[in-house]
Amino acid sequence: MQHQRLAAEHGNQPQRVMAEASRRWGVELEPERSQHVAESAVTYARERGIERTAVIDERALLRDALKHTMGEARLPEIKDELQKRIATGELIEVPRRDGEAGRAFTTGQMQGYERDIVERMRAGRDGNVIVDGHTREWTFKRHPHLSVSQRRAVEDVLESRDKMMALEGVAGAGKTTSLAAVRDAVVHHGYEVKGLAPTSRAAQKLSEAGMETETLQRHLARGKQPDDGRWRLYIVDEASMVGTRQMHTFLERMNRYDRVLFVGDVRQHEAVEAGRPYAQLQEAGLRTARLDEILRQKDPVLKETVEQLARGSDHAPWPANHGRRLRRADYCCVAG
């Protein structure tokens, strides 16, 4: 590596300084003690990393482990211990993303969380419908302003028999309006509705649909709540930003009559470092209602362009008088 070559050219000054300091102050690491410290340090670094994310960068592991040793173990010993954890399967290397310089790891525990999340979704299928036909008819009379796309999405949600489902909507498709209709329907049918979001800003935005909201973190901080037999619908906005550990804890604490509607866009704000449970649920067959008609953009040509980008097209035709093609990066500006 380049830094090693440069160090050699300049006489390996850092190693010389460390050796001189050890000689001067009589610091000599005992092999047995140093090995024990390295083991403890790697365990600490692993737990510290997993506490925050589902995927740990190798450099962060080494950094945290070295800090924890307080000089009682050296980098080669830390690296040796890390390799042992990889060899035993305690740390599992994950595929490297484009642009990453080093390796990244997860643990069997986090993989277990991911499997359990999908299993809970599948186990909650084919129960009772959320609301009856009378309530659905009442809802659409109360919300005659819904577009065709919004009405179809609301109907899909209200006809669901699953404990978990999703509402996918691109920017400008009217998710807030649709959620207000869902809220009215389920409250009319006897549910308590609670809005949750991974950030305070998202929670505040969700409250515009007329429901009590708070951050997911604050909700989880209360711990497991007693099962009082009430019907509840949790609406989790910006679901693609929720990490694996939080998602697992939330689903694990759901009571028998609780349901959850995940809201978001799987193409936006994915919580890569914290795992991707929402995307994994989608891939595993989570029932999903879709809002795919852009209502915010009134110009018909621009509207068609934005809708093509929202469906995943890398390039969409820009109006001829603009003389260029619209890239995905321009989407947020046009959708606004």
Coordinates of C-alpha atoms in Angstrom, one line a residue:
M1 CA 0.0 0.0 0.0
Q2 CA 1.1 3.6 -0.7
H3 CA 1.3 4.7 3.0
Q4 CA 3.5 1.6 3.8
R5 CA 5.8 2.4 0.9
L6 CA 6.2 6.0 2.0
A7 CA 6.8 4.9 5.6
A8 CA 9.6 2.6 4.4
E9 CA 11.2 5.4 2.3
H10 CA 11.3 7.6 5.4
G11 CA 12.8 4.9 7.7
N12 CA 9.5 3.6 9.3
Q13 CA 9.6 6.5 11.7
P14 CA 6.3 5.6 13.5
Q15 CA 7.6 2.2 14.4
R16 CA 10.9 3.6 15.5
V17 CA 9.2 6.1 17.8
M18 CA 7.0 3.4 19.3
A19 CA 10.1 1.2 19.9
E20 CA 12.0 4.0 21.5
A21 CA 9.1 4.9 23.7
S22 CA 8.8 1.2 24.8
R23 CA 12.5 1.1 25.5
R24 CA 12.6 4.4 27.4
W25 CA 9.6 3.7 29.6
G26 CA 10.1 0.0 30.0
V27 CA 6.7 -0.8 28.3
E28 CA 6.6 -4.4 27.2
L29 CA 3.4 -6.2 26.3
E30 CA 3.0 -9.7 27.6
P31 CA 1.8 -12.0 24.9
E32 CA -0.9 -13.8 27.0
R33 CA -2.2 -10.5 28.4
S34 CA -2.2 -8.8 25.0
Q35 CA -4.1 -11.7 23.4
H36 CA -6.8 -11.5 26.1
V37 CA -7.1 -7.8 25.7
A38 CA -7.4 -8.2 21.9
E39 CA -10.3 -10.7 22.3
S40 CA -12.1 -8.4 24.7
A41 CA -11.5 -5.4 22.4
V42 CA -12.9 -7.1 19.2
T43 CA -16.0 -8.3 21.2
Y44 CA -16.5 -4.7 22.4
A45 CA -16.1 -3.3 18.8
R46 CA -18.6 -5.8 17.4
E47 CA -21.2 -5.1 20.0
R48 CA -20.8 -1.3 19.7
G49 CA -21.2 -1.6 15.9
I50 CA -24.2 -3.9 15.9
E51 CA -25.9 -1.7 18.4
R52 CA -26.2 1.0 15.8
T53 CA -26.1 -0.8 12.4
A54 CA -26.7 -4.2 10.8
V55 CA -23.5 -3.9 8.7
I56 CA -20.2 -3.0 10.3
D57 CA -17.2 -1.5 8.4
E58 CA -13.9 -3.3 9.0
R59 CA -12.1 -0.1 9.6
A60 CA -14.6 0.9 12.2
L61 CA -14.2 -2.4 13.9
L62 CA -10.4 -2.1 14.1
R63 CA -10.6 1.6 15.2
D64 CA -13.0 0.8 18.1
A65 CA -11.1 -2.3 19.1
L66 CA -7.8 -0.4 19.2
K67 CA -9.3 2.4 21.3
H68 CA -10.7 -0.1 23.7
T69 CA -7.3 -1.7 24.3
M70 CA -5.8 1.5 25.7
G71 CA -2.4 0.5 24.3
E72 CA -2.4 -3.0 25.8
A73 CA -2.6 -4.7 22.4
R74 CA -1.3 -3.9 19.0
L75 CA -3.0 -3.8 15.6
P76 CA -1.6 -7.1 14.3
E77 CA -3.1 -8.9 17.3
I78 CA -6.4 -7.1 16.7
K79 CA -6.3 -8.2 13.1
D80 CA -5.5 -11.8 14.0
E81 CA -8.5 -11.9 16.4
L82 CA -10.7 -10.4 13.8
Q83 CA -9.7 -13.1 11.3
K84 CA -10.5 -15.8 13.9
R85 CA -14.1 -14.3 14.3
I86 CA -14.5 -14.4 10.5
A87 CA -13.2 -18.0 10.3
T88 CA -15.7 -19.2 13.0
G89 CA -18.6 -17.5 11.3
E90 CA -19.2 -15.0 14.1
L91 CA -18.6 -12.2 11.7
I92 CA -20.1 -12.7 8.2
E93 CA -18.7 -10.7 5.3
V94 CA -21.4 -9.0 3.2
P95 CA -21.1 -8.2 -0.5
R96 CA -19.2 -4.9 -1.1
R97 CA -21.2 -2.0 -2.5
D98 CA -19.7 0.1 -5.3
G99 CA -17.3 2.7 -4.1
E100 CA -16.4 0.9 -0.8
A101 CA -12.8 0.7 0.0
G102 CA -12.8 -2.1 2.5
R103 CA -14.8 -5.1 3.8
A104 CA -18.0 -5.0 5.8
F105 CA -19.5 -7.6 8.1
T106 CA -22.8 -8.6 9.7
T107 CA -23.6 -11.2 12.4
G108 CA -25.7 -14.3 12.6
Q109 CA -27.9 -12.4 15.1
M110 CA -28.7 -9.7 12.5
Q111 CA -29.4 -12.3 9.9
G112 CA -31.7 -14.0 12.3
Y113 CA -33.6 -10.8 12.8
E114 CA -34.1 -10.5 9.1
R115 CA -35.5 -14.0 8.8
D116 CA -37.8 -13.5 11.7
I117 CA -39.2 -10.2 10.2
V118 CA -40.1 -12.0 7.0
E119 CA -41.6 -15.0 8.9
R120 CA -43.8 -12.7 11.0
M121 CA -45.1 -11.1 7.9
R122 CA -46.0 -14.5 6.3
A123 CA -47.5 -15.8 9.5
G124 CA -49.8 -12.8 9.7
R125 CA -51.5 -13.4 6.3
D126 CA -55.1 -14.3 5.5
G127 CA -56.8 -13.2 8.7
N128 CA -59.9 -11.0 8.9
V129 CA -60.5 -8.1 6.6
I130 CA -59.6 -4.7 8.2
V131 CA -63.0 -3.2 7.7
D132 CA -66.3 -4.4 6.3
G133 CA -68.0 -3.4 3.0
H134 CA -70.3 -0.9 4.7
T135 CA -67.4 1.0 6.2
R136 CA -65.6 1.1 2.9
E137 CA -68.7 2.5 1.2
W138 CA -69.1 5.1 4.0
T139 CA -65.4 6.1 3.5
F140 CA -65.6 6.7 -0.2
K141 CA -68.8 8.8 0.3
R142 CA -66.9 10.8 2.9
H143 CA -63.9 11.3 0.6
P144 CA -65.4 11.8 -2.9
H145 CA -62.3 13.9 -3.9
L146 CA -60.0 10.9 -4.1
S147 CA -58.5 10.3 -7.6
V148 CA -58.9 6.9 -9.3
S149 CA -55.4 5.9 -8.2
Q150 CA -56.0 7.1 -4.6
R151 CA -59.3 5.3 -4.4
R152 CA -57.8 2.1 -5.7
A153 CA -54.9 2.3 -3.2
V154 CA -57.2 3.0 -0.2
E155 CA -59.5 0.2 -1.2
D156 CA -56.6 -2.2 -1.4
V157 CA -55.6 -1.2 2.1
L158 CA -59.1 -1.5 3.6
E159 CA -59.7 -4.9 1.9
S160 CA -56.4 -6.4 3.3
R161 CA -56.6 -9.5 5.4
D162 CA -52.9 -9.3 6.4
K163 CA -51.5 -8.2 9.7
M164 CA -48.9 -6.2 7.8
M165 CA -49.1 -4.4 4.5
A166 CA -47.6 -1.4 2.6
L167 CA -48.7 1.7 0.8
E168 CA -46.1 2.7 -1.8
G169 CA -46.4 6.2 -3.3
V170 CA -44.1 8.3 -5.3
A171 CA -43.6 12.0 -4.4
G172 CA -46.7 14.1 -5.3
A173 CA -49.1 11.1 -5.6
G174 CA -51.2 12.2 -2.6
K175 CA -50.2 9.8 0.2
T176 CA -51.3 12.2 2.9
T177 CA -54.8 12.5 1.3
S178 CA -55.0 8.7 1.0
L179 CA -53.9 8.1 4.6
A180 CA -56.5 10.5 5.8
A181 CA -59.2 8.3 4.2
V182 CA -57.6 5.2 5.6
R183 CA -57.6 6.7 9.1
D184 CA -61.3 7.7 8.9
A185 CA -62.3 4.3 7.8
V186 CA -60.5 2.3 10.5
V187 CA -61.5 4.7 13.2
H188 CA -65.1 4.4 12.1
H189 CA -64.7 0.7 12.3
G190 CA -63.3 0.8 15.9
Y191 CA -59.5 1.0 15.5
E192 CA -57.1 3.2 17.4
V193 CA -54.7 4.7 14.9
K194 CA -51.1 5.6 15.8
G195 CA -48.6 7.2 13.4
L196 CA -44.9 6.4 13.7
A197 CA -41.9 7.6 11.7
P198 CA -38.1 7.3 12.0
T199 CA -37.5 11.0 12.3
S200 CA -39.3 13.9 14.0
R201 CA -39.7 15.7 10.7
A202 CA -41.4 12.7 9.1
A203 CA -43.6 12.3 12.2
Q204 CA -44.7 15.9 11.9
K205 CA -45.5 15.4 8.2
L206 CA -47.5 12.3 8.9
S207 CA -49.6 14.2 11.5
E208 CA -51.0 16.2 8.5
A209 CA -53.1 13.1 7.8
G210 CA -55.0 13.8 11.1
M211 CA -53.5 11.2 13.4
E212 CA -51.5 11.2 16.6
T213 CA -47.8 10.6 15.7
E214 CA -44.4 10.2 17.3
T215 CA -41.0 8.9 16.4
L216 CA -40.5 5.1 16.3
Q217 CA -37.6 5.4 18.7
R218 CA -39.8 7.1 21.3
H219 CA -42.5 4.4 20.8
L220 CA -40.0 1.6 21.3
A221 CA -38.5 3.3 24.4
R222 CA -41.8 2.5 26.3
G223 CA -41.1 -1.2 26.0
K224 CA -43.6 -4.0 25.5
Q225 CA -47.1 -2.8 26.2
P226 CA -49.7 -5.0 27.8
D227 CA -52.3 -6.6 25.5
D228 CA -55.5 -4.8 26.3
G229 CA -57.5 -6.5 23.5
R230 CA -58.0 -3.3 21.5
W231 CA -57.7 -3.0 17.8
R232 CA -54.8 -0.8 16.7
L233 CA -53.5 0.2 13.3
Y234 CA -49.9 1.5 13.3
I235 CA -49.0 3.6 10.3
V236 CA -45.2 3.6 9.9
D237 CA -44.1 6.4 7.4
E238 CA -40.7 6.5 5.7
A239 CA -40.5 2.7 6.3
S240 CA -37.5 2.3 4.1
M241 CA -35.5 4.3 6.6
V242 CA -36.2 1.9 9.5
G243 CA -33.3 -0.3 10.4
T244 CA -33.3 -4.1 11.0
R245 CA -33.1 -4.0 14.8
Q246 CA -35.8 -1.4 15.2
M247 CA -38.1 -3.1 12.8
H248 CA -37.6 -6.5 14.5
T249 CA -38.3 -5.0 18.0
F250 CA -41.4 -3.2 16.7
L251 CA -42.9 -6.3 15.1
E252 CA -41.9 -8.5 18.1
R253 CA -43.9 -6.2 20.4
M254 CA -47.1 -6.1 18.4
N255 CA -50.1 -7.5 20.2
R256 CA -52.7 -9.9 18.8
Y257 CA -55.1 -7.3 17.3
D258 CA -52.4 -4.9 16.1
R259 CA -51.9 -4.3 12.4
V260 CA -49.3 -2.2 10.6
L261 CA -49.3 -0.2 7.4
F262 CA -45.9 0.6 6.2
V263 CA -45.7 3.7 4.0
G264 CA -42.9 4.8 1.8
D265 CA -41.0 4.4 -1.4
V266 CA -38.6 1.5 -1.6
R267 CA -36.5 3.5 -4.1
Q268 CA -35.8 6.3 -1.6
H269 CA -33.8 6.8 1.6
E270 CA -33.0 3.1 2.1
A271 CA -31.4 2.5 5.5
V272 CA -28.4 0.6 3.9
E273 CA -26.1 0.7 6.9
A274 CA -28.9 -0.3 9.3
G275 CA -30.1 -3.1 7.0
R276 CA -33.0 -3.1 4.5
P277 CA -36.0 -4.8 6.2
Y278 CA -38.7 -2.9 4.3
A279 CA -37.2 -3.9 1.0
Q280 CA -36.8 -7.5 2.2
L281 CA -40.4 -7.6 3.1
Q282 CA -41.4 -6.3 -0.3
E283 CA -39.2 -9.0 -2.0
A284 CA -40.8 -11.6 0.2
G285 CA -44.3 -10.8 -1.0
L286 CA -45.6 -8.1 1.4
R287 CA -49.0 -7.1 0.1
T288 CA -48.6 -3.6 -1.3
A289 CA -51.1 -0.9 -2.5
R290 CA -49.6 1.5 -4.9
L291 CA -50.1 5.2 -5.7
D292 CA -48.5 5.8 -9.1
E293 CA -50.3 8.8 -10.4
I294 CA -48.5 12.2 -9.9
L295 CA -51.1 14.7 -8.8
R296 CA -48.8 17.6 -7.8
Q297 CA -47.5 18.2 -11.3
K298 CA -50.1 19.8 -13.5
D299 CA -48.2 20.2 -16.8
P300 CA -49.2 17.0 -18.8
V301 CA -45.7 16.6 -20.4
L302 CA -43.8 17.1 -17.2
K303 CA -46.3 14.8 -15.4
E304 CA -45.6 12.0 -17.8
T305 CA -41.8 12.5 -17.4
V306 CA -42.1 12.4 -13.6
E307 CA -44.2 9.3 -13.7
Q308 CA -41.7 7.5 -15.9
L309 CA -38.9 8.4 -13.5
A310 CA -41.0 7.2 -10.5
R311 CA -41.5 3.9 -12.2
G312 CA -37.7 3.5 -12.4
S313 CA -36.8 4.7 -15.9
D314 CA -33.3 6.1 -15.9
H315 CA -34.1 8.6 -18.6
A316 CA -37.5 10.1 -19.6
P317 CA -38.3 12.5 -22.4
W318 CA -38.0 16.1 -21.6
P319 CA -40.4 18.5 -23.5
A320 CA -38.9 19.3 -26.9
N321 CA -38.6 23.0 -26.3
H322 CA -36.2 22.3 -23.4
G323 CA -33.8 20.5 -25.8
R324 CA -32.5 17.9 -23.3
R325 CA -33.5 14.7 -21.5
L326 CA -34.4 14.5 -17.9
R327 CA -32.2 12.5 -15.6
R328 CA -33.3 10.7 -12.4
A329 CA -31.3 13.3 -10.4
D330 CA -33.7 16.0 -11.6
Y331 CA -36.8 14.1 -10.3
C332 CA -37.0 15.8 -6.9
C333 CA -37.1 19.3 -8.5
V334 CA -39.8 18.4 -11.0
A335 CA -41.9 16.5 -8.6
G336 CA -41.9 19.4 -6.2

